[in-house]
mmCIF file with all atom_site columns, C-alpha atoms and ligand atoms in Angstrom:
data_model
loop_
_atom_site.group_PDB
_atom_site.id
_atom_site.type_symbol
_atom_site.label_atom_id
_atom_site.label_alt_id
_atom_site.label_comp_id
_atom_site.label_asym_id
_atom_site.label_entity_id
_atom_site.label_seq_id
_atom_site.pdbx_PDB_ins_code
_atom_site.Cartn_x
_atom_site.Cartn_y
_atom_site.Cartn_z
_atom_site.occupancy
_atom_site.B_iso_or_equiv
_atom_site.pdbx_formal_charge
_atom_site.auth_seq_id
_atom_site.auth_comp_id
_atom_site.auth_asym_id
_atom_site.auth_atom_id
_atom_site.pdbx_PDB_model_num
ATOM   1   C CA  . MET S 1 1   ? 99.413  3.174   61.154 1.00 94.00 ? 160 MET S CA  1
ATOM   2   C CA  . ALA S 1 2   ? 96.711  1.229   62.988 1.00 96.00 ? 161 ALA S CA  1
ATOM   3   C CA  . GLY S 1 3   ? 94.525  1.540   59.874 1.00 96.00 ? 162 GLY S CA  1
ATOM   4   C CA  . ILE S 1 4   ? 97.302  0.254   57.612 1.00 97.00 ? 163 ILE S CA  1
ATOM   5   C CA  . ASN S 1 5   ? 97.983  -2.705  59.919 1.00 98.00 ? 164 ASN S CA  1
ATOM   6   C CA  . GLU S 1 6   ? 94.262  -3.520  60.142 1.00 98.00 ? 165 GLU S CA  1
ATOM   7   C CA  . THR S 1 7   ? 93.968  -3.459  56.335 1.00 97.00 ? 166 THR S CA  1
ATOM   8   C CA  . LEU S 1 8   ? 96.901  -5.857  55.923 1.00 98.00 ? 167 LEU S CA  1
ATOM   9   C CA  . GLU S 1 9   ? 95.481  -8.141  58.603 1.00 98.00 ? 168 GLU S CA  1
ATOM   10  C CA  . LYS S 1 10  ? 91.998  -8.222  57.033 1.00 98.00 ? 169 LYS S CA  1
ATOM   11  C CA  . MET S 1 11  ? 93.472  -8.951  53.598 1.00 98.00 ? 170 MET S CA  1
ATOM   12  C CA  . GLY S 1 12  ? 95.843  -11.574 54.959 1.00 98.00 ? 171 GLY S CA  1
ATOM   13  C CA  . LEU S 1 13  ? 98.818  -9.882  53.272 1.00 98.00 ? 172 LEU S CA  1
ATOM   14  C CA  . ASP S 1 14  ? 102.293 -8.850  54.405 1.00 98.00 ? 173 ASP S CA  1
ATOM   15  C CA  . TYR S 1 15  ? 102.380 -5.854  52.078 1.00 98.00 ? 174 TYR S CA  1
ATOM   16  C CA  . LEU S 1 16  ? 100.319 -3.888  49.568 1.00 98.00 ? 175 LEU S CA  1
ATOM   17  C CA  . ASP S 1 17  ? 101.641 -2.687  46.197 1.00 98.00 ? 176 ASP S CA  1
ATOM   18  C CA  . MET S 1 18  ? 100.413 0.843   46.824 1.00 98.00 ? 177 MET S CA  1
ATOM   19  C CA  . MET S 1 19  ? 98.427  2.948   49.267 1.00 98.00 ? 178 MET S CA  1
ATOM   20  C CA  . ILE S 1 20  ? 97.314  6.529   48.644 1.00 98.00 ? 179 ILE S CA  1
ATOM   21  C CA  . ILE S 1 21  ? 95.605  9.268   50.656 1.00 98.00 ? 180 ILE S CA  1
ATOM   22  C CA  . HIS S 1 22  ? 92.218  9.487   48.918 1.00 97.00 ? 181 HIS S CA  1
ATOM   23  C CA  . SER S 1 23  ? 91.790  13.231  49.312 1.00 97.00 ? 182 SER S CA  1
ATOM   24  C CA  . PRO S 1 24  ? 93.410  16.163  51.135 1.00 97.00 ? 183 PRO S CA  1
ATOM   25  C CA  . GLN S 1 25  ? 89.995  17.110  52.535 1.00 97.00 ? 184 GLN S CA  1
ATOM   26  C CA  . PRO S 1 26  ? 87.041  15.048  53.776 1.00 94.00 ? 185 PRO S CA  1
ATOM   27  C CA  . TRP S 1 27  ? 85.328  13.805  50.588 1.00 94.00 ? 186 TRP S CA  1
ATOM   28  C CA  . ALA S 1 28  ? 82.005  15.462  51.455 1.00 92.00 ? 187 ALA S CA  1
ATOM   29  C CA  . LYS S 1 29  ? 83.736  18.867  51.599 1.00 89.00 ? 188 LYS S CA  1
ATOM   30  C CA  . VAL S 1 30  ? 86.249  18.413  48.803 1.00 90.00 ? 189 VAL S CA  1
ATOM   31  C CA  . ASN S 1 31  ? 87.175  21.787  47.262 1.00 85.00 ? 190 ASN S CA  1
ATOM   32  C CA  . GLN S 1 32  ? 84.193  23.349  49.051 1.00 90.00 ? 191 GLN S CA  1
ATOM   33  C CA  . CYS S 1 33  ? 85.920  24.605  52.187 1.00 90.00 ? 192 CYS S CA  1
ATOM   34  C CA  . LYS S 1 34  ? 89.053  26.690  52.760 1.00 93.00 ? 193 LYS S CA  1
ATOM   35  C CA  . ASP S 1 35  ? 90.657  24.336  55.276 1.00 96.00 ? 194 ASP S CA  1
ATOM   36  C CA  . ARG S 1 36  ? 93.241  22.202  53.388 1.00 96.00 ? 195 ARG S CA  1
ATOM   37  C CA  . TYR S 1 37  ? 93.855  19.982  56.447 1.00 97.00 ? 196 TYR S CA  1
ATOM   38  C CA  . VAL S 1 38  ? 97.626  20.524  56.222 1.00 98.00 ? 197 VAL S CA  1
ATOM   39  C CA  . GLU S 1 39  ? 98.508  19.002  59.605 1.00 98.00 ? 198 GLU S CA  1
ATOM   40  C CA  . GLY S 1 40  ? 96.204  15.998  59.151 1.00 97.00 ? 199 GLY S CA  1
ATOM   41  C CA  . ASN S 1 41  ? 97.698  15.282  55.747 1.00 98.00 ? 200 ASN S CA  1
ATOM   42  C CA  . ARG S 1 42  ? 101.236 15.546  57.098 1.00 98.00 ? 201 ARG S CA  1
ATOM   43  C CA  . ALA S 1 43  ? 100.371 13.092  59.886 1.00 97.00 ? 202 ALA S CA  1
ATOM   44  C CA  . ALA S 1 44  ? 98.743  10.642  57.460 1.00 98.00 ? 203 ALA S CA  1
ATOM   45  C CA  . TRP S 1 45  ? 101.747 10.978  55.142 1.00 98.00 ? 204 TRP S CA  1
ATOM   46  C CA  . LYS S 1 46  ? 104.125 10.204  58.036 1.00 98.00 ? 205 LYS S CA  1
ATOM   47  C CA  . ALA S 1 47  ? 102.211 6.946   58.649 1.00 98.00 ? 206 ALA S CA  1
ATOM   48  C CA  . LEU S 1 48  ? 102.521 6.027   54.962 1.00 98.00 ? 207 LEU S CA  1
ATOM   49  C CA  . GLU S 1 49  ? 106.252 6.826   55.027 1.00 98.00 ? 208 GLU S CA  1
ATOM   50  C CA  . ASP S 1 50  ? 106.764 4.646   58.107 1.00 98.00 ? 209 ASP S CA  1
ATOM   51  C CA  . ALA S 1 51  ? 104.804 1.771   56.554 1.00 98.00 ? 210 ALA S CA  1
ATOM   52  C CA  . TYR S 1 52  ? 106.795 2.163   53.319 1.00 98.00 ? 211 TYR S CA  1
ATOM   53  C CA  . GLU S 1 53  ? 110.087 2.019   55.212 1.00 98.00 ? 212 GLU S CA  1
ATOM   54  C CA  . ALA S 1 54  ? 108.855 -1.049  57.103 1.00 98.00 ? 213 ALA S CA  1
ATOM   55  C CA  . GLY S 1 55  ? 108.158 -2.781  53.757 1.00 98.00 ? 214 GLY S CA  1
ATOM   56  C CA  . LYS S 1 56  ? 104.383 -2.876  54.338 1.00 98.00 ? 215 LYS S CA  1
ATOM   57  C CA  . LEU S 1 57  ? 103.698 -0.670  51.307 1.00 98.00 ? 216 LEU S CA  1
ATOM   58  C CA  . LYS S 1 58  ? 105.712 -0.861  48.086 1.00 98.00 ? 217 LYS S CA  1
ATOM   59  C CA  . ALA S 1 59  ? 104.620 2.568   46.846 1.00 98.00 ? 218 ALA S CA  1
ATOM   60  C CA  . ILE S 1 60  ? 102.886 5.504   48.515 1.00 98.00 ? 219 ILE S CA  1
ATOM   61  C CA  . GLY S 1 61  ? 100.952 8.362   47.036 1.00 98.00 ? 220 GLY S CA  1
ATOM   62  C CA  . ILE S 1 62  ? 98.133  10.855  47.155 1.00 98.00 ? 221 ILE S CA  1
ATOM   63  C CA  . SER S 1 63  ? 94.901  11.521  45.309 1.00 98.00 ? 222 SER S CA  1
ATOM   64  C CA  . ASN S 1 64  ? 92.924  14.656  44.504 1.00 98.00 ? 223 ASN S CA  1
ATOM   65  C CA  . PHE S 1 65  ? 95.772  16.792  45.855 1.00 98.00 ? 224 PHE S CA  1
ATOM   66  C CA  . GLN S 1 66  ? 96.006  20.277  44.335 1.00 97.00 ? 225 GLN S CA  1
ATOM   67  C CA  . ILE S 1 67  ? 99.345  22.113  43.898 1.00 98.00 ? 226 ILE S CA  1
ATOM   68  C CA  . GLU S 1 68  ? 99.029  23.890  47.271 1.00 97.00 ? 227 GLU S CA  1
ATOM   69  C CA  . ASP S 1 69  ? 98.316  20.566  49.056 1.00 98.00 ? 228 ASP S CA  1
ATOM   70  C CA  . ILE S 1 70  ? 101.385 18.931  47.502 1.00 98.00 ? 229 ILE S CA  1
ATOM   71  C CA  . ALA S 1 71  ? 103.578 21.947  48.293 1.00 98.00 ? 230 ALA S CA  1
ATOM   72  C CA  . SER S 1 72  ? 102.500 21.822  51.971 1.00 98.00 ? 231 SER S CA  1
ATOM   73  C CA  . LEU S 1 73  ? 103.232 18.104  52.141 1.00 98.00 ? 232 LEU S CA  1
ATOM   74  C CA  . LEU S 1 74  ? 106.657 18.489  50.507 1.00 98.00 ? 233 LEU S CA  1
ATOM   75  C CA  . GLU S 1 75  ? 107.708 20.988  53.201 1.00 98.00 ? 234 GLU S CA  1
ATOM   76  C CA  . THR S 1 76  ? 107.889 18.211  55.800 1.00 97.00 ? 235 THR S CA  1
ATOM   77  C CA  . ALA S 1 77  ? 107.917 14.981  53.776 1.00 98.00 ? 236 ALA S CA  1
ATOM   78  C CA  . LYS S 1 78  ? 110.900 12.651  54.017 1.00 98.00 ? 237 LYS S CA  1
ATOM   79  C CA  . ILE S 1 79  ? 109.719 10.721  50.955 1.00 98.00 ? 238 ILE S CA  1
ATOM   80  C CA  . LYS S 1 80  ? 108.039 12.447  48.011 1.00 98.00 ? 239 LYS S CA  1
ATOM   81  C CA  . PRO S 1 81  ? 104.617 11.152  46.958 1.00 98.00 ? 240 PRO S CA  1
ATOM   82  C CA  . MET S 1 82  ? 105.157 8.687   44.105 1.00 98.00 ? 241 MET S CA  1
ATOM   83  C CA  . VAL S 1 83  ? 101.702 9.092   42.583 1.00 98.00 ? 242 VAL S CA  1
ATOM   84  C CA  . ASN S 1 84  ? 98.891  11.657  42.467 1.00 98.00 ? 243 ASN S CA  1
ATOM   85  C CA  . GLN S 1 85  ? 95.613  10.112  41.296 1.00 98.00 ? 244 GLN S CA  1
ATOM   86  C CA  . ILE S 1 86  ? 93.449  12.904  39.860 1.00 98.00 ? 245 ILE S CA  1
ATOM   87  C CA  . LEU S 1 87  ? 90.324  13.461  37.793 1.00 98.00 ? 246 LEU S CA  1
ATOM   88  C CA  . LEU S 1 88  ? 91.786  13.815  34.310 1.00 98.00 ? 247 LEU S CA  1
ATOM   89  C CA  . HIS S 1 89  ? 89.861  13.546  31.077 1.00 98.00 ? 248 HIS S CA  1
ATOM   90  C CA  . ILE S 1 90  ? 89.144  15.507  27.895 1.00 98.00 ? 249 ILE S CA  1
ATOM   91  C CA  . SER S 1 91  ? 86.646  17.770  29.692 1.00 96.00 ? 250 SER S CA  1
ATOM   92  C CA  . ASN S 1 92  ? 88.802  18.220  32.796 1.00 98.00 ? 251 ASN S CA  1
ATOM   93  C CA  . THR S 1 93  ? 92.499  18.761  32.159 1.00 98.00 ? 252 THR S CA  1
ATOM   94  C CA  . PRO S 1 94  ? 94.250  20.596  35.025 1.00 98.00 ? 253 PRO S CA  1
ATOM   95  C CA  . MET S 1 95  ? 97.437  21.214  33.003 1.00 98.00 ? 254 MET S CA  1
ATOM   96  C CA  . GLU S 1 96  ? 99.229  23.247  35.687 1.00 98.00 ? 255 GLU S CA  1
ATOM   97  C CA  . LEU S 1 97  ? 98.783  20.429  38.205 1.00 98.00 ? 256 LEU S CA  1
ATOM   98  C CA  . VAL S 1 98  ? 99.914  17.824  35.660 1.00 98.00 ? 257 VAL S CA  1
ATOM   99  C CA  . GLU S 1 99  ? 103.065 19.891  34.942 1.00 98.00 ? 258 GLU S CA  1
ATOM   100 C CA  . TYR S 1 100 ? 103.729 20.431  38.647 1.00 98.00 ? 259 TYR S CA  1
ATOM   101 C CA  . CYS S 1 101 ? 103.558 16.683  39.286 1.00 98.00 ? 260 CYS S CA  1
ATOM   102 C CA  . ARG S 1 102 ? 105.824 16.012  36.310 1.00 98.00 ? 261 ARG S CA  1
ATOM   103 C CA  . LYS S 1 103 ? 108.429 18.493  37.622 1.00 98.00 ? 262 LYS S CA  1
ATOM   104 C CA  . ASN S 1 104 ? 108.347 16.788  41.021 1.00 98.00 ? 263 ASN S CA  1
ATOM   105 C CA  . ASN S 1 105 ? 108.616 13.270  39.561 1.00 98.00 ? 264 ASN S CA  1
ATOM   106 C CA  . ILE S 1 106 ? 105.125 12.373  40.797 1.00 98.00 ? 265 ILE S CA  1
ATOM   107 C CA  . VAL S 1 107 ? 103.356 9.944   38.456 1.00 98.00 ? 266 VAL S CA  1
ATOM   108 C CA  . VAL S 1 108 ? 99.928  11.241  37.472 1.00 98.00 ? 267 VAL S CA  1
ATOM   109 C CA  . GLU S 1 109 ? 97.170  8.635   37.437 1.00 98.00 ? 268 GLU S CA  1
ATOM   110 C CA  . ALA S 1 110 ? 94.106  9.718   35.455 1.00 98.00 ? 269 ALA S CA  1
ATOM   111 C CA  . TYR S 1 111 ? 90.951  8.477   37.137 1.00 98.00 ? 270 TYR S CA  1
ATOM   112 C CA  . SER S 1 112 ? 87.645  8.478   35.272 1.00 98.00 ? 271 SER S CA  1
ATOM   113 C CA  . PRO S 1 113 ? 89.409  9.034   31.915 1.00 98.00 ? 272 PRO S CA  1
ATOM   114 C CA  . ILE S 1 114 ? 86.101  8.372   30.094 1.00 98.00 ? 273 ILE S CA  1
ATOM   115 C CA  . ALA S 1 115 ? 84.368  11.011  32.251 1.00 98.00 ? 274 ALA S CA  1
ATOM   116 C CA  . HIS S 1 116 ? 82.370  8.254   34.021 1.00 97.00 ? 275 HIS S CA  1
ATOM   117 C CA  . GLY S 1 117 ? 80.918  7.326   30.608 1.00 97.00 ? 276 GLY S CA  1
ATOM   118 C CA  . GLU S 1 118 ? 79.216  10.734  30.262 1.00 96.00 ? 277 GLU S CA  1
ATOM   119 C CA  . ILE S 1 119 ? 81.366  11.679  27.272 1.00 97.00 ? 278 ILE S CA  1
ATOM   120 C CA  . LEU S 1 120 ? 80.241  8.699   25.174 1.00 97.00 ? 279 LEU S CA  1
ATOM   121 C CA  . ASN S 1 121 ? 77.496  10.528  23.290 1.00 94.00 ? 280 ASN S CA  1
ATOM   122 C CA  . GLN S 1 122 ? 79.176  13.901  22.978 1.00 96.00 ? 281 GLN S CA  1
ATOM   123 C CA  . PRO S 1 123 ? 78.948  14.833  19.230 1.00 97.00 ? 282 PRO S CA  1
ATOM   124 C CA  . GLU S 1 124 ? 82.276  16.728  18.903 1.00 97.00 ? 283 GLU S CA  1
ATOM   125 C CA  . ILE S 1 125 ? 84.238  13.972  20.654 1.00 97.00 ? 284 ILE S CA  1
ATOM   126 C CA  . THR S 1 126 ? 82.445  11.299  18.615 1.00 98.00 ? 285 THR S CA  1
ATOM   127 C CA  . ALA S 1 127 ? 83.457  13.136  15.412 1.00 98.00 ? 286 ALA S CA  1
ATOM   128 C CA  . ILE S 1 128 ? 87.127  13.251  16.482 1.00 98.00 ? 287 ILE S CA  1
ATOM   129 C CA  . ALA S 1 129 ? 87.092  9.542   17.378 1.00 98.00 ? 288 ALA S CA  1
ATOM   130 C CA  . LYS S 1 130 ? 85.602  8.810   13.950 1.00 98.00 ? 289 LYS S CA  1
ATOM   131 C CA  . LYS S 1 131 ? 88.391  10.800  12.277 1.00 98.00 ? 290 LYS S CA  1
ATOM   132 C CA  . TYR S 1 132 ? 90.972  8.486   13.901 1.00 98.00 ? 291 TYR S CA  1
ATOM   133 C CA  . GLY S 1 133 ? 88.855  5.358   13.270 1.00 98.00 ? 292 GLY S CA  1
ATOM   134 C CA  . VAL S 1 134 ? 88.672  4.573   17.006 1.00 98.00 ? 293 VAL S CA  1
ATOM   135 C CA  . THR S 1 135 ? 86.006  4.446   19.706 1.00 98.00 ? 294 THR S CA  1
ATOM   136 C CA  . VAL S 1 136 ? 85.363  7.360   22.087 1.00 98.00 ? 295 VAL S CA  1
ATOM   137 C CA  . PRO S 1 137 ? 86.824  5.389   25.043 1.00 98.00 ? 296 PRO S CA  1
ATOM   138 C CA  . GLN S 1 138 ? 89.968  4.615   23.008 1.00 98.00 ? 297 GLN S CA  1
ATOM   139 C CA  . LEU S 1 139 ? 90.346  8.319   22.157 1.00 98.00 ? 298 LEU S CA  1
ATOM   140 C CA  . CYS S 1 140 ? 89.809  9.280   25.816 1.00 98.00 ? 299 CYS S CA  1
ATOM   141 C CA  . ILE S 1 141 ? 92.315  6.755   27.161 1.00 98.00 ? 300 ILE S CA  1
ATOM   142 C CA  . LYS S 1 142 ? 94.941  7.665   24.560 1.00 98.00 ? 301 LYS S CA  1
ATOM   143 C CA  . TYR S 1 143 ? 94.462  11.352  25.432 1.00 98.00 ? 302 TYR S CA  1
ATOM   144 C CA  . THR S 1 144 ? 95.432  10.725  29.064 1.00 98.00 ? 303 THR S CA  1
ATOM   145 C CA  . LEU S 1 145 ? 98.391  8.514   28.056 1.00 98.00 ? 304 LEU S CA  1
ATOM   146 C CA  . GLN S 1 146 ? 99.706  11.182  25.678 1.00 98.00 ? 305 GLN S CA  1
ATOM   147 C CA  . LEU S 1 147 ? 99.639  13.617  28.609 1.00 98.00 ? 306 LEU S CA  1
ATOM   148 C CA  . GLY S 1 148 ? 102.094 11.244  30.291 1.00 98.00 ? 307 GLY S CA  1
ATOM   149 C CA  . ALA S 1 149 ? 99.547  9.879   32.773 1.00 98.00 ? 308 ALA S CA  1
ATOM   150 C CA  . VAL S 1 150 ? 98.728  6.324   33.783 1.00 98.00 ? 309 VAL S CA  1
ATOM   151 C CA  . SER S 1 151 ? 95.118  5.797   32.704 1.00 98.00 ? 310 SER S CA  1
ATOM   152 C CA  . LEU S 1 152 ? 92.597  4.131   35.033 1.00 98.00 ? 311 LEU S CA  1
ATOM   153 C CA  . PRO S 1 153 ? 89.497  3.366   32.966 1.00 98.00 ? 312 PRO S CA  1
ATOM   154 C CA  . LYS S 1 154 ? 86.879  1.150   34.577 1.00 98.00 ? 313 LYS S CA  1
ATOM   155 C CA  . THR S 1 155 ? 84.695  -1.389  32.804 1.00 98.00 ? 314 THR S CA  1
ATOM   156 C CA  . SER S 1 156 ? 82.722  -4.442  33.820 1.00 98.00 ? 315 SER S CA  1
ATOM   157 C CA  . ASN S 1 157 ? 82.573  -5.604  30.180 1.00 98.00 ? 316 ASN S CA  1
ATOM   158 C CA  . PRO S 1 158 ? 85.431  -7.893  28.991 1.00 98.00 ? 317 PRO S CA  1
ATOM   159 C CA  . GLU S 1 159 ? 84.955  -6.770  25.351 1.00 98.00 ? 318 GLU S CA  1
ATOM   160 C CA  . HIS S 1 160 ? 85.342  -3.130  26.394 1.00 98.00 ? 319 HIS S CA  1
ATOM   161 C CA  . MET S 1 161 ? 88.409  -4.029  28.454 1.00 98.00 ? 320 MET S CA  1
ATOM   162 C CA  . LYS S 1 162 ? 90.001  -5.641  25.408 1.00 98.00 ? 321 LYS S CA  1
ATOM   163 C CA  . SER S 1 163 ? 89.261  -2.794  22.985 1.00 98.00 ? 322 SER S CA  1
ATOM   164 C CA  . ASN S 1 164 ? 90.273  -0.169  25.579 1.00 98.00 ? 323 ASN S CA  1
ATOM   165 C CA  . ALA S 1 165 ? 93.793  -1.606  25.423 1.00 98.00 ? 324 ALA S CA  1
ATOM   166 C CA  . GLU S 1 166 ? 94.020  -1.379  21.606 1.00 98.00 ? 325 GLU S CA  1
ATOM   167 C CA  . LEU S 1 167 ? 95.596  2.034   21.308 1.00 98.00 ? 326 LEU S CA  1
ATOM   168 C CA  . ASP S 1 168 ? 97.910  1.857   18.344 1.00 98.00 ? 327 ASP S CA  1
ATOM   169 C CA  . PHE S 1 169 ? 97.293  5.415   17.069 1.00 98.00 ? 328 PHE S CA  1
ATOM   170 C CA  . GLU S 1 170 ? 98.552  8.912   17.848 1.00 98.00 ? 329 GLU S CA  1
ATOM   171 C CA  . ILE S 1 171 ? 96.434  11.987  18.497 1.00 98.00 ? 330 ILE S CA  1
ATOM   172 C CA  . THR S 1 172 ? 97.936  15.000  16.708 1.00 96.00 ? 331 THR S CA  1
HETATM 173 N N1  . NAP H 2 .   ? 90.763  8.661   43.511 1.00 64.20 ? 168 NAP H N1  1
HETATM 174 C C1  . NAP H 2 .   ? 89.508  9.033   43.391 1.00 64.20 ? 168 NAP H C1  1
HETATM 175 O O1  . NAP H 2 .   ? 89.064  9.937   44.093 1.00 64.20 ? 168 NAP H O1  1
HETATM 176 C C2  . NAP H 2 .   ? 88.618  8.393   42.370 1.00 64.20 ? 168 NAP H C2  1
HETATM 177 C C3  . NAP H 2 .   ? 87.353  8.930   42.118 1.00 64.20 ? 168 NAP H C3  1
HETATM 178 C C4  . NAP H 2 .   ? 86.536  8.329   41.146 1.00 64.20 ? 168 NAP H C4  1
HETATM 179 C C5  . NAP H 2 .   ? 86.985  7.205   40.464 1.00 64.20 ? 168 NAP H C5  1
HETATM 180 N N2  . NAP H 2 .   ? 88.217  6.689   40.756 1.00 64.20 ? 168 NAP H N2  1
HETATM 181 C C6  . NAP H 2 .   ? 88.693  5.458   40.054 1.00 64.20 ? 168 NAP H C6  1
HETATM 182 O O2  . NAP H 2 .   ? 88.746  5.663   38.649 1.00 64.20 ? 168 NAP H O2  1
HETATM 183 C C7  . NAP H 2 .   ? 88.390  4.482   37.944 1.00 64.20 ? 168 NAP H C7  1
HETATM 184 C C8  . NAP H 2 .   ? 87.422  4.761   36.829 1.00 64.20 ? 168 NAP H C8  1
HETATM 185 O O3  . NAP H 2 .   ? 86.448  5.684   37.175 1.00 64.20 ? 168 NAP H O3  1
HETATM 186 P P1  . NAP H 2 .   ? 84.920  5.818   36.661 1.00 64.20 ? 168 NAP H P1  1
HETATM 187 O O4  . NAP H 2 .   ? 84.205  4.532   36.700 1.00 64.20 ? 168 NAP H O4  1
HETATM 188 O O5  . NAP H 2 .   ? 84.387  6.974   37.404 1.00 64.20 ? 168 NAP H O5  1
HETATM 189 O O6  . NAP H 2 .   ? 84.987  6.345   35.178 1.00 64.20 ? 168 NAP H O6  1
HETATM 190 P P2  . NAP H 2 .   ? 85.488  5.923   33.719 1.00 64.20 ? 168 NAP H P2  1
HETATM 191 O O7  . NAP H 2 .   ? 86.498  4.848   33.722 1.00 64.20 ? 168 NAP H O7  1
HETATM 192 O O8  . NAP H 2 .   ? 85.805  7.226   33.109 1.00 64.20 ? 168 NAP H O8  1
HETATM 193 O O9  . NAP H 2 .   ? 84.123  5.408   33.055 1.00 64.20 ? 168 NAP H O9  1
HETATM 194 C C9  . NAP H 2 .   ? 83.534  4.182   33.345 1.00 64.20 ? 168 NAP H C9  1
HETATM 195 C C10 . NAP H 2 .   ? 82.321  4.028   32.428 1.00 64.20 ? 168 NAP H C10 1
HETATM 196 O O10 . NAP H 2 .   ? 82.758  3.931   31.069 1.00 64.20 ? 168 NAP H O10 1
HETATM 197 C C11 . NAP H 2 .   ? 82.153  2.805   30.465 1.00 64.20 ? 168 NAP H C11 1
HETATM 198 N N3  . NAP H 2 .   ? 83.080  2.214   29.476 1.00 64.20 ? 168 NAP H N3  1
HETATM 199 C C12 . NAP H 2 .   ? 84.379  1.842   29.668 1.00 64.20 ? 168 NAP H C12 1
HETATM 200 N N4  . NAP H 2 .   ? 84.904  1.345   28.535 1.00 64.20 ? 168 NAP H N4  1
HETATM 201 C C13 . NAP H 2 .   ? 83.926  1.411   27.596 1.00 64.20 ? 168 NAP H C13 1
HETATM 202 C C14 . NAP H 2 .   ? 83.842  1.040   26.205 1.00 64.20 ? 168 NAP H C14 1
HETATM 203 N N5  . NAP H 2 .   ? 84.890  0.544   25.545 1.00 64.20 ? 168 NAP H N5  1
HETATM 204 N N6  . NAP H 2 .   ? 82.663  1.232   25.568 1.00 64.20 ? 168 NAP H N6  1
HETATM 205 C C15 . NAP H 2 .   ? 81.590  1.768   26.208 1.00 64.20 ? 168 NAP H C15 1
HETATM 206 N N7  . NAP H 2 .   ? 81.606  2.130   27.501 1.00 64.20 ? 168 NAP H N7  1
HETATM 207 C C16 . NAP H 2 .   ? 82.755  1.957   28.192 1.00 64.20 ? 168 NAP H C16 1
HETATM 208 C C17 . NAP H 2 .   ? 81.880  1.832   31.587 1.00 64.20 ? 168 NAP H C17 1
HETATM 209 O O11 . NAP H 2 .   ? 80.771  0.999   31.273 1.00 64.20 ? 168 NAP H O11 1
HETATM 210 P P3  . NAP H 2 .   ? 80.963  -0.609  31.047 1.00 64.20 ? 168 NAP H P3  1
HETATM 211 O O12 . NAP H 2 .   ? 81.244  -1.190  32.395 1.00 64.20 ? 168 NAP H O12 1
HETATM 212 O O13 . NAP H 2 .   ? 79.655  -0.999  30.463 1.00 64.20 ? 168 NAP H O13 1
HETATM 213 O O14 . NAP H 2 .   ? 82.106  -0.807  30.103 1.00 64.20 ? 168 NAP H O14 1
HETATM 214 C C18 . NAP H 2 .   ? 81.531  2.784   32.731 1.00 64.20 ? 168 NAP H C18 1
HETATM 215 O O15 . NAP H 2 .   ? 80.156  3.140   32.681 1.00 64.20 ? 168 NAP H O15 1
HETATM 216 C C19 . NAP H 2 .   ? 87.826  3.527   38.989 1.00 64.20 ? 168 NAP H C19 1
HETATM 217 O O16 . NAP H 2 .   ? 88.741  2.476   39.135 1.00 64.20 ? 168 NAP H O16 1
HETATM 218 C C20 . NAP H 2 .   ? 87.704  4.346   40.268 1.00 64.20 ? 168 NAP H C20 1
HETATM 219 O O17 . NAP H 2 .   ? 88.063  3.608   41.424 1.00 64.20 ? 168 NAP H O17 1
HETATM 220 C C21 . NAP H 2 .   ? 89.034  7.274   41.675 1.00 64.20 ? 168 NAP H C21 1
#
């Protein structure tokens, strides 16, 4: 709670639209150790719930949580996570986790939907994009949207930002 209050103070704001727990485990150890930090996550979640109820956060969520992490949190949570922000792109589609979130009414946010840009020169993906008459980033973003996710592509190029939003096609 002290961290949330300090953030609001530094930003000069009364509330934030959303705050999420970045990861169930310390980032340096993510998915590399057995400890899922269940108690720590429950305590952090309680702080988010309290801040939400106090009107300091308009939405609260999680990120990089696997099914077992969400299940542990749900055992004691008063409020269900509203969002799970996960690595989701054509080369990394954890379908079971996506379905689990859907069943629990947790919005999936797809981070790095263009695989950090590493997918741009992949011949098979380029051929599929060509078939639809779109760019690889457009194909990648549409792919995550058709999975029912909110897509979070990043670009520092205004032209890319514009074309990334032109998604008037359907992937079969
Ligand atoms: N929750 C988490 O743990 C977590 C972890 C990682 C990332 N994220 C979030 O996810 C978001 C995106 O992640 P990301 O940067 O890793 O990957 P990304 O969005 O998959 O890829 C970004 C790369 O794609 C390029 N790109 C975008 N549109 C393009 C276009 N139309 N044509 C050509 N290149 C294009 C960008 O270059 P240009 O700038 O040149 O367009 C950039 O190099 C960020 O907001 C980040 O905060 C969250």
